[in-house]
Coordinates of C-alpha atoms and ligand atoms in Angstrom, one line a residue:
X8 CA 0.0 0.0 0.0
X9 CA 1.2 3.5 -0.8
X10 CA 2.0 5.7 2.2
X11 CA -0.8 8.1 1.2
X12 CA -3.2 5.1 1.3
X13 CA -2.0 3.9 4.7
X14 CA -2.5 7.2 6.4
X15 CA -6.1 7.6 5.3
X16 CA -8.2 7.5 8.5
X17 CA -10.2 4.5 7.3
X18 CA -7.0 2.5 6.9
X19 CA -5.5 3.3 10.3
X20 CA -5.6 0.6 12.9
X21 CA -5.5 3.1 15.8
X22 CA -8.0 5.9 16.0
X23 CA -8.3 8.7 18.5
X24 CA -11.6 8.3 20.5
X25 CA -14.2 10.6 18.9
X26 CA -15.1 12.1 22.3
X27 CA -11.5 13.3 22.9
X28 CA -11.1 16.8 21.6
X29 CA -7.9 18.5 20.3
X30 CA -7.1 20.5 23.5
X31 CA -3.5 19.8 24.5
X32 CA -3.4 17.8 27.7
X33 CA -1.6 19.4 30.8
X34 CA -0.6 16.0 32.2
X35 CA 3.1 15.1 32.7
X36 CA 4.7 12.6 30.4
X37 CA 4.0 9.0 31.6
X38 CA 0.9 10.1 33.6
X39 CA -1.8 7.5 33.8
X40 CA -4.6 10.0 33.7
X41 CA -4.4 10.5 29.9
X42 CA -4.8 6.8 29.1
X43 CA -7.7 6.4 31.6
X44 CA -9.4 9.5 30.0
X45 CA -9.0 7.7 26.6
X46 CA -10.7 4.5 27.9
X47 CA -13.6 6.5 29.4
X48 CA -14.1 8.3 26.1
X49 CA -14.0 5.1 24.1
X50 CA -16.5 3.2 26.4
X51 CA -19.0 6.1 26.4
X52 CA -18.9 6.3 22.6
X53 CA -19.2 2.6 22.2
X54 CA -22.2 2.5 24.4
X55 CA -23.8 5.3 22.4
X56 CA -24.1 7.4 25.6
X57 CA -22.3 10.6 24.4
X58 CA -25.4 12.7 25.0
X59 CA -26.4 11.0 28.2
X60 CA -23.3 10.9 30.3
X61 CA -22.4 13.4 33.1
X62 CA -18.9 13.2 34.6
X63 CA -18.0 14.8 37.9
X64 CA -14.5 16.3 37.9
X65 CA -12.4 16.2 41.0
X66 CA -9.9 18.5 42.7
X67 CA -6.5 17.0 41.8
X68 CA -4.5 16.6 38.7
X69 CA -7.6 15.7 36.7
X70 CA -9.4 18.9 37.7
X71 CA -9.5 19.9 34.0
X72 CA -10.9 16.5 32.8
X73 CA -13.8 18.5 31.4
X74 CA -11.4 20.1 28.9
X75 CA -10.7 16.8 27.2
X76 CA -13.7 14.6 26.9
X77 CA -16.7 16.2 25.2
X78 CA -19.6 15.2 27.5
X79 CA -21.4 17.1 30.2
X80 CA -19.4 17.7 33.3
X81 CA -19.9 19.1 36.8
X82 CA -17.0 20.3 38.9
X83 CA -17.1 19.2 42.6
X84 CA -15.3 20.6 45.6
X85 CA -12.4 18.5 46.9
X86 CA -13.8 15.0 47.8
X87 CA -17.4 15.8 47.3
X88 CA -17.9 14.2 43.8
X89 CA -19.9 11.2 45.1
X90 CA -22.4 13.5 46.8
X91 CA -22.7 15.7 43.7
X92 CA -23.1 12.5 41.5
X93 CA -25.8 11.2 43.9
X94 CA -27.9 14.3 43.3
X95 CA -27.3 14.3 39.5
X96 CA -28.2 10.7 39.1
X97 CA -31.3 10.9 41.4
X98 CA -32.6 13.9 39.5
X99 CA -31.7 12.4 36.1
X100 CA -32.0 8.6 36.3
X101 CA -31.8 8.2 32.6
X102 CA -28.3 9.7 32.6
X103 CA -25.0 7.8 33.1
X104 CA -23.2 9.5 35.9
X105 CA -19.6 8.9 37.1
X106 CA -17.1 10.5 39.4
X107 CA -13.4 10.7 38.6
X108 CA -11.3 10.9 41.7
X109 CA -7.7 10.7 42.9
X110 CA -6.6 9.0 46.1
X111 CA -6.3 12.3 48.0
X112 CA -9.8 13.2 46.8
X113 CA -11.5 9.9 47.3
X114 CA -9.6 8.4 50.3
X115 CA -8.8 11.4 52.4
X116 CA -10.9 14.5 52.2
X117 CA -13.8 12.6 50.5
X118 CA -13.8 9.4 52.6
X119 CA -17.2 10.1 54.1
X120 CA -18.9 11.0 50.7
X121 CA -17.3 8.0 49.0
X122 CA -18.3 5.4 51.7
X123 CA -21.8 6.7 52.2
X124 CA -22.6 7.0 48.4
X125 CA -21.4 3.4 48.0
X126 CA -23.2 2.2 51.1
X127 CA -26.4 3.8 49.8
X128 CA -25.8 1.9 46.5
X129 CA -26.1 5.0 44.3
X130 CA -26.3 3.9 40.7
X131 CA -23.1 5.7 39.8
X132 CA -19.6 4.7 38.7
X133 CA -16.7 5.8 40.8
X134 CA -13.4 5.9 38.9
X135 CA -10.6 6.0 41.4
X136 CA -7.1 6.9 40.2
X137 CA -4.7 5.8 42.9
X138 CA -1.2 7.1 42.3
X139 CA -0.3 6.9 46.1
X140 CA 0.4 10.6 46.3
X141 CA -1.1 14.1 46.1
X142 CA 0.1 14.7 42.6
X143 CA -1.3 18.1 41.9
X144 CA -0.1 19.9 45.0
X145 CA 3.5 18.6 44.8
X146 CA 3.7 15.0 45.8
X147 CA 2.6 15.0 49.5
X148 CA 1.8 11.7 51.3
X149 CA -1.7 10.4 50.7
X150 CA -3.7 7.7 52.6
X151 CA -2.6 5.2 49.9
X152 CA 1.1 6.0 50.1
X153 CA 3.0 2.8 50.7
X154 CA 5.0 2.0 53.8
X155 CA 8.6 3.3 53.3
X156 CA 7.6 5.3 50.2
X157 CA 9.2 8.8 50.1
X158 CA 7.0 11.8 49.5
X159 CA 7.4 15.6 50.0
X160 CA 5.8 15.2 53.5
X161 CA 7.5 12.0 54.5
X162 CA 11.0 12.4 53.0
X163 CA 12.4 9.5 55.0
X164 CA 9.6 7.2 53.8
X165 CA 6.1 6.5 55.3
X166 CA 6.6 5.4 58.8
X167 CA 3.8 3.3 60.3
X168 CA 4.4 4.6 63.9
X169 CA 4.0 8.2 62.7
X170 CA 1.7 7.9 59.7
X171 CA -0.3 4.7 60.0
X172 CA -0.8 2.1 57.4
X173 CA -1.8 2.7 53.7
X174 CA -5.5 2.5 53.2
X175 CA -6.9 -0.1 50.9
X176 CA -10.2 1.7 50.5
X177 CA -11.4 -0.4 47.6
X178 CA -11.4 -3.4 50.0
X179 CA -13.5 -1.5 52.4
X180 CA -15.9 -0.5 49.6
X181 CA -16.2 -4.1 48.5
X182 CA -17.6 -5.0 51.9
X183 CA -20.5 -2.6 51.6
X184 CA -23.9 -4.0 50.5
X185 CA -24.4 -1.1 48.1
X186 CA -21.5 -2.0 45.8
X187 CA -22.0 -4.4 42.9
X188 CA -18.6 -4.2 41.3
X189 CA -15.3 -3.2 42.9
X190 CA -12.3 -3.9 40.6
X191 CA -8.7 -2.9 40.6
X192 CA -7.1 -2.3 37.2
X193 CA -4.1 -0.6 35.7
X194 CA -3.0 0.9 32.3
X195 CA 0.7 0.0 32.3
X196 CA 0.7 -2.2 29.3
X197 CA -1.6 -3.1 26.4
X198 CA -3.1 -6.2 28.1
X199 CA -3.9 -4.2 31.2
X200 CA -5.5 -1.5 29.1
X201 CA -7.8 -4.0 27.4
X202 CA -8.8 -5.6 30.6
X203 CA -9.4 -2.2 32.3
X204 CA -11.6 -1.1 29.4
X205 CA -13.8 -4.2 29.8
X206 CA -14.3 -3.6 33.5
X207 CA -15.0 0.1 32.9
X208 CA -17.8 -0.9 30.4
X209 CA -19.2 -3.4 32.9
X210 CA -19.2 -0.6 35.6
X211 CA -21.1 1.8 33.3
X212 CA -23.6 -0.9 32.3
X213 CA -24.2 -1.7 36.0
X214 CA -25.0 1.9 36.7
X215 CA -27.6 2.0 33.9
X216 CA -29.1 -1.4 35.0
X217 CA -29.6 0.0 38.5
X218 CA -27.4 -2.5 40.2
X219 CA -25.8 -0.2 42.7
X220 CA -22.4 1.5 42.9
X221 CA -19.5 0.3 40.8
X222 CA -15.9 1.2 41.7
X223 CA -13.0 1.0 39.2
X224 CA -9.7 1.6 40.9
X225 CA -6.7 2.3 38.6
X226 CA -3.4 1.7 40.3
X227 CA -1.5 4.5 38.6
X228 CA 1.9 6.2 38.3
X229 CA 2.9 9.8 39.0
X230 CA 6.3 10.1 37.5
X231 CA 6.7 13.7 38.5
X232 CA 5.6 13.1 42.1
X233 CA 7.6 9.9 42.4
X234 CA 10.6 11.7 40.8
X235 CA 11.1 9.0 38.2
X236 CA 11.1 8.7 34.4
X237 CA 7.8 7.3 33.0
X238 CA 9.6 4.0 32.4
X239 CA 11.0 3.8 35.9
X240 CA 7.6 4.7 37.3
X241 CA 5.9 1.8 35.5
X242 CA 8.5 -0.6 36.7
X243 CA 8.3 0.8 40.3
X244 CA 4.6 0.4 40.2
X245 CA 4.8 -3.2 39.1
X246 CA 7.3 -4.0 41.8
X247 CA 5.9 -2.1 44.7
X248 CA 2.3 -1.0 44.1
X249 CA 0.9 -4.3 42.7
X250 CA 2.0 -6.5 45.6
X251 CA 0.1 -4.2 48.0
X252 CA -2.7 -3.3 45.7
X253 CA -3.2 -6.5 43.7
X254 CA -5.0 -6.2 40.4
X255 CA -8.3 -8.0 39.8
X256 CA -11.9 -8.0 40.9
X257 CA -12.6 -7.5 44.6
X258 CA -16.3 -8.0 44.1
X259 CA -18.3 -8.6 40.9
X260 CA -22.0 -9.4 41.4
X261 CA -23.6 -10.8 38.2
Ligands
TPP303 C1 -10.9 21.9 50.2 C2 -9.5 21.8 49.6 N1 -8.5 21.3 50.3 C3 -7.2 21.2 49.7 C4 -7.1 21.5 48.4 C5 -5.7 21.4 47.8 N2 -5.5 20.2 46.9 C6 -5.6 20.4 45.6 S1 -5.3 18.9 44.8 C7 -5.0 18.1 46.2 C8 -4.6 16.7 46.2 C9 -5.1 15.9 45.1 O1 -4.6 14.6 45.2 P1 -5.3 13.4 44.5 O2 -6.7 13.4 44.8 O3 -4.6 12.1 44.9 O4 -5.1 13.6 42.9 P2 -3.8 13.6 42.0 O5 -3.4 15.0 41.8 O6 -2.8 12.8 42.6 O7 -4.3 13.0 40.7 C10 -5.2 19.0 47.3 C11 -5.0 18.6 48.7 C12 -8.2 22.0 47.7 N3 -8.1 22.3 46.4 N4 -9.4 22.1 48.3
MG304 MG1 -3.2 11.0 43.8

Protein backbone atom coordinates (compact mmCIF):
# COMPACT_ATOMS: atom_id res chain seq x y z
CA UNK A 1 0.00 0.00 0.00
CA UNK A 2 1.21 3.52 -0.78
CA UNK A 3 1.97 5.67 2.25
CA UNK A 4 -0.83 8.05 1.25
CA UNK A 5 -3.23 5.11 1.31
CA UNK A 6 -1.96 3.88 4.67
CA UNK A 7 -2.46 7.20 6.42
CA UNK A 8 -6.06 7.56 5.29
CA UNK A 9 -8.19 7.50 8.47
CA UNK A 10 -10.17 4.47 7.30
CA UNK A 11 -6.97 2.45 6.95
CA UNK A 12 -5.45 3.32 10.28
CA UNK A 13 -5.62 0.63 12.94
CA UNK A 14 -5.52 3.11 15.78
CA UNK A 15 -8.01 5.92 16.00
CA UNK A 16 -8.28 8.71 18.51
CA UNK A 17 -11.56 8.34 20.46
CA UNK A 18 -14.21 10.57 18.91
CA UNK A 19 -15.09 12.13 22.27
CA UNK A 20 -11.52 13.29 22.95
CA UNK A 21 -11.14 16.81 21.61
CA UNK A 22 -7.95 18.49 20.35
CA UNK A 23 -7.11 20.45 23.51
CA UNK A 24 -3.47 19.76 24.45
CA UNK A 25 -3.39 17.83 27.74
CA UNK A 26 -1.65 19.36 30.75
CA UNK A 27 -0.63 15.96 32.20
CA UNK A 28 3.06 15.10 32.68
CA UNK A 29 4.74 12.57 30.38
CA UNK A 30 3.95 9.05 31.56
CA UNK A 31 0.95 10.10 33.64
CA UNK A 32 -1.80 7.47 33.81
CA UNK A 33 -4.65 10.02 33.68
CA UNK A 34 -4.41 10.46 29.89
CA UNK A 35 -4.82 6.76 29.12
CA UNK A 36 -7.69 6.45 31.60
CA UNK A 37 -9.41 9.45 29.96
CA UNK A 38 -9.04 7.71 26.61
CA UNK A 39 -10.69 4.53 27.90
CA UNK A 40 -13.60 6.47 29.38
CA UNK A 41 -14.11 8.32 26.08
CA UNK A 42 -14.04 5.07 24.12
CA UNK A 43 -16.47 3.24 26.39
CA UNK A 44 -19.01 6.08 26.44
CA UNK A 45 -18.93 6.32 22.63
CA UNK A 46 -19.17 2.56 22.16
CA UNK A 47 -22.22 2.49 24.42
CA UNK A 48 -23.78 5.33 22.40
CA UNK A 49 -24.11 7.38 25.60
CA UNK A 50 -22.34 10.56 24.37
CA UNK A 51 -25.39 12.74 25.02
CA UNK A 52 -26.44 11.01 28.22
CA UNK A 53 -23.27 10.94 30.29
CA UNK A 54 -22.37 13.36 33.06
CA UNK A 55 -18.91 13.22 34.63
CA UNK A 56 -18.03 14.81 37.94
CA UNK A 57 -14.53 16.32 37.86
CA UNK A 58 -12.40 16.21 40.97
CA UNK A 59 -9.92 18.45 42.66
CA UNK A 60 -6.49 17.05 41.84
CA UNK A 61 -4.48 16.64 38.66
CA UNK A 62 -7.63 15.67 36.75
CA UNK A 63 -9.38 18.91 37.71
CA UNK A 64 -9.46 19.86 34.01
CA UNK A 65 -10.86 16.52 32.81
CA UNK A 66 -13.81 18.47 31.40
CA UNK A 67 -11.41 20.10 28.94
CA UNK A 68 -10.66 16.85 27.17
CA UNK A 69 -13.74 14.62 26.95
CA UNK A 70 -16.71 16.16 25.16
CA UNK A 71 -19.57 15.16 27.46
CA UNK A 72 -21.40 17.09 30.17
CA UNK A 73 -19.41 17.71 33.34
CA UNK A 74 -19.93 19.14 36.79
CA UNK A 75 -17.02 20.29 38.92
CA UNK A 76 -17.08 19.21 42.57
CA UNK A 77 -15.29 20.62 45.59
CA UNK A 78 -12.43 18.45 46.86
CA UNK A 79 -13.76 15.00 47.81
CA UNK A 80 -17.41 15.83 47.27
CA UNK A 81 -17.85 14.18 43.85
CA UNK A 82 -19.92 11.18 45.06
CA UNK A 83 -22.36 13.51 46.83
CA UNK A 84 -22.73 15.66 43.71
CA UNK A 85 -23.07 12.54 41.55
CA UNK A 86 -25.78 11.23 43.88
CA UNK A 87 -27.86 14.34 43.30
CA UNK A 88 -27.29 14.34 39.53
CA UNK A 89 -28.22 10.67 39.13
CA UNK A 90 -31.27 10.85 41.39
CA UNK A 91 -32.59 13.88 39.50
CA UNK A 92 -31.72 12.39 36.09
CA UNK A 93 -32.03 8.60 36.35
CA UNK A 94 -31.76 8.20 32.56
CA UNK A 95 -28.27 9.73 32.58
CA UNK A 96 -25.05 7.80 33.05
CA UNK A 97 -23.16 9.45 35.90
CA UNK A 98 -19.60 8.90 37.06
CA UNK A 99 -17.08 10.49 39.37
CA UNK A 100 -13.38 10.70 38.60
CA UNK A 101 -11.27 10.95 41.74
CA UNK A 102 -7.67 10.74 42.92
CA UNK A 103 -6.59 8.99 46.10
CA UNK A 104 -6.32 12.25 48.02
CA UNK A 105 -9.77 13.24 46.82
CA UNK A 106 -11.50 9.88 47.35
CA UNK A 107 -9.64 8.35 50.27
CA UNK A 108 -8.75 11.41 52.38
CA UNK A 109 -10.92 14.50 52.21
CA UNK A 110 -13.80 12.63 50.55
CA UNK A 111 -13.80 9.40 52.57
CA UNK A 112 -17.22 10.06 54.07
CA UNK A 113 -18.86 10.98 50.74
CA UNK A 114 -17.33 7.96 49.03
CA UNK A 115 -18.27 5.41 51.67
CA UNK A 116 -21.80 6.67 52.17
CA UNK A 117 -22.60 6.96 48.44
CA UNK A 118 -21.36 3.39 47.95
CA UNK A 119 -23.20 2.20 51.05
CA UNK A 120 -26.41 3.75 49.76
CA UNK A 121 -25.83 1.87 46.52
CA UNK A 122 -26.13 4.95 44.34
CA UNK A 123 -26.29 3.94 40.69
CA UNK A 124 -23.09 5.72 39.78
CA UNK A 125 -19.60 4.73 38.68
CA UNK A 126 -16.69 5.80 40.84
CA UNK A 127 -13.41 5.94 38.92
CA UNK A 128 -10.56 6.01 41.40
CA UNK A 129 -7.08 6.93 40.20
CA UNK A 130 -4.68 5.76 42.90
CA UNK A 131 -1.18 7.11 42.33
CA UNK A 132 -0.31 6.88 46.05
CA UNK A 133 0.38 10.59 46.26
CA UNK A 134 -1.14 14.07 46.15
CA UNK A 135 0.07 14.68 42.61
CA UNK A 136 -1.30 18.14 41.89
CA UNK A 137 -0.05 19.87 45.01
CA UNK A 138 3.54 18.64 44.77
CA UNK A 139 3.66 15.01 45.84
CA UNK A 140 2.61 14.95 49.50
CA UNK A 141 1.78 11.73 51.34
CA UNK A 142 -1.71 10.38 50.65
CA UNK A 143 -3.67 7.74 52.60
CA UNK A 144 -2.60 5.23 49.94
CA UNK A 145 1.15 6.01 50.11
CA UNK A 146 3.04 2.76 50.65
CA UNK A 147 5.02 2.05 53.83
CA UNK A 148 8.57 3.28 53.26
CA UNK A 149 7.61 5.32 50.19
CA UNK A 150 9.22 8.76 50.11
CA UNK A 151 7.04 11.80 49.48
CA UNK A 152 7.38 15.55 50.04
CA UNK A 153 5.84 15.23 53.52
CA UNK A 154 7.54 11.97 54.51
CA UNK A 155 11.00 12.44 52.99
CA UNK A 156 12.40 9.49 54.95
CA UNK A 157 9.60 7.21 53.81
CA UNK A 158 6.14 6.55 55.25
CA UNK A 159 6.58 5.40 58.80
CA UNK A 160 3.77 3.33 60.33
CA UNK A 161 4.40 4.61 63.85
CA UNK A 162 4.04 8.20 62.65
CA UNK A 163 1.70 7.93 59.67
CA UNK A 164 -0.26 4.72 60.05
CA UNK A 165 -0.85 2.13 57.36
CA UNK A 166 -1.77 2.69 53.72
CA UNK A 167 -5.52 2.54 53.19
CA UNK A 168 -6.94 -0.14 50.89
CA UNK A 169 -10.18 1.74 50.48
CA UNK A 170 -11.41 -0.43 47.61
CA UNK A 171 -11.36 -3.41 49.96
CA UNK A 172 -13.54 -1.46 52.40
CA UNK A 173 -15.91 -0.49 49.58
CA UNK A 174 -16.19 -4.11 48.46
CA UNK A 175 -17.55 -4.99 51.93
CA UNK A 176 -20.52 -2.64 51.55
CA UNK A 177 -23.92 -3.98 50.52
CA UNK A 178 -24.40 -1.11 48.08
CA UNK A 179 -21.52 -1.96 45.76
CA UNK A 180 -22.02 -4.43 42.91
CA UNK A 181 -18.59 -4.17 41.31
CA UNK A 182 -15.26 -3.22 42.86
CA UNK A 183 -12.30 -3.89 40.63
CA UNK A 184 -8.65 -2.88 40.64
CA UNK A 185 -7.08 -2.27 37.25
CA UNK A 186 -4.07 -0.59 35.68
CA UNK A 187 -3.00 0.86 32.32
CA UNK A 188 0.72 0.04 32.35
CA UNK A 189 0.68 -2.22 29.27
CA UNK A 190 -1.60 -3.14 26.39
CA UNK A 191 -3.09 -6.22 28.07
CA UNK A 192 -3.90 -4.24 31.21
CA UNK A 193 -5.49 -1.47 29.14
CA UNK A 194 -7.77 -3.96 27.37
CA UNK A 195 -8.81 -5.58 30.64
CA UNK A 196 -9.41 -2.22 32.30
CA UNK A 197 -11.62 -1.11 29.43
CA UNK A 198 -13.76 -4.22 29.75
CA UNK A 199 -14.31 -3.58 33.47
CA UNK A 200 -15.02 0.09 32.89
CA UNK A 201 -17.76 -0.86 30.44
CA UNK A 202 -19.20 -3.35 32.93
CA UNK A 203 -19.25 -0.61 35.57
CA UNK A 204 -21.11 1.80 33.30
CA UNK A 205 -23.57 -0.92 32.29
CA UNK A 206 -24.21 -1.74 35.96
CA UNK A 207 -25.04 1.87 36.68
CA UNK A 208 -27.65 1.96 33.89
CA UNK A 209 -29.07 -1.40 34.99
CA UNK A 210 -29.61 0.02 38.50
CA UNK A 211 -27.41 -2.55 40.17
CA UNK A 212 -25.77 -0.17 42.65
CA UNK A 213 -22.37 1.46 42.90
CA UNK A 214 -19.46 0.29 40.77
CA UNK A 215 -15.90 1.24 41.68
CA UNK A 216 -13.03 0.98 39.21
CA UNK A 217 -9.69 1.63 40.88
CA UNK A 218 -6.72 2.30 38.62
CA UNK A 219 -3.38 1.66 40.29
CA UNK A 220 -1.45 4.47 38.63
CA UNK A 221 1.89 6.17 38.28
CA UNK A 222 2.90 9.76 39.03
CA UNK A 223 6.32 10.05 37.46
CA UNK A 224 6.74 13.71 38.50
CA UNK A 225 5.64 13.15 42.09
CA UNK A 226 7.61 9.94 42.39
CA UNK A 227 10.60 11.70 40.77
CA UNK A 228 11.11 8.97 38.18
CA UNK A 229 11.09 8.66 34.42
CA UNK A 230 7.82 7.28 33.00
CA UNK A 231 9.57 3.97 32.36
CA UNK A 232 11.00 3.77 35.90
CA UNK A 233 7.61 4.69 37.33
CA UNK A 234 5.88 1.83 35.50
CA UNK A 235 8.51 -0.61 36.75
CA UNK A 236 8.32 0.76 40.29
CA UNK A 237 4.55 0.43 40.24
CA UNK A 238 4.75 -3.21 39.14
CA UNK A 239 7.34 -4.05 41.79
CA UNK A 240 5.91 -2.06 44.70
CA UNK A 241 2.30 -1.04 44.14
CA UNK A 242 0.93 -4.28 42.69
CA UNK A 243 2.01 -6.51 45.61
CA UNK A 244 0.12 -4.23 48.02
CA UNK A 245 -2.73 -3.33 45.67
CA UNK A 246 -3.18 -6.54 43.66
CA UNK A 247 -5.05 -6.17 40.39
CA UNK A 248 -8.33 -7.98 39.82
CA UNK A 249 -11.93 -7.99 40.94
CA UNK A 250 -12.62 -7.54 44.65
CA UNK A 251 -16.34 -7.95 44.06
CA UNK A 252 -18.33 -8.64 40.93
CA UNK A 253 -22.01 -9.40 41.44
CA UNK A 254 -23.60 -10.75 38.25
C1 LIG B 1 -10.87 21.89 50.20
C2 LIG B 1 -9.52 21.77 49.55
N1 LIG B 1 -8.46 21.31 50.28
C3 LIG B 1 -7.25 21.17 49.73
C4 LIG B 1 -7.05 21.51 48.41
C5 LIG B 1 -5.67 21.37 47.80
N2 LIG B 1 -5.53 20.24 46.93
C6 LIG B 1 -5.65 20.37 45.58
S1 LIG B 1 -5.35 18.94 44.77
C7 LIG B 1 -5.04 18.13 46.22
C8 LIG B 1 -4.63 16.67 46.24
C9 LIG B 1 -5.09 15.88 45.08
O1 LIG B 1 -4.55 14.59 45.15
P1 LIG B 1 -5.29 13.38 44.48
O2 LIG B 1 -6.74 13.43 44.78
O3 LIG B 1 -4.59 12.13 44.87
O4 LIG B 1 -5.15 13.64 42.91
P2 LIG B 1 -3.84 13.61 41.97
O5 LIG B 1 -3.44 15.05 41.82
O6 LIG B 1 -2.81 12.78 42.65
O7 LIG B 1 -4.31 13.00 40.69
C10 LIG B 1 -5.19 18.97 47.31
C11 LIG B 1 -4.96 18.57 48.71
C12 LIG B 1 -8.16 22.00 47.67
N3 LIG B 1 -8.06 22.33 46.39
N4 LIG B 1 -9.37 22.12 48.26
MG1 LIG C 1 -3.20 11.05 43.80
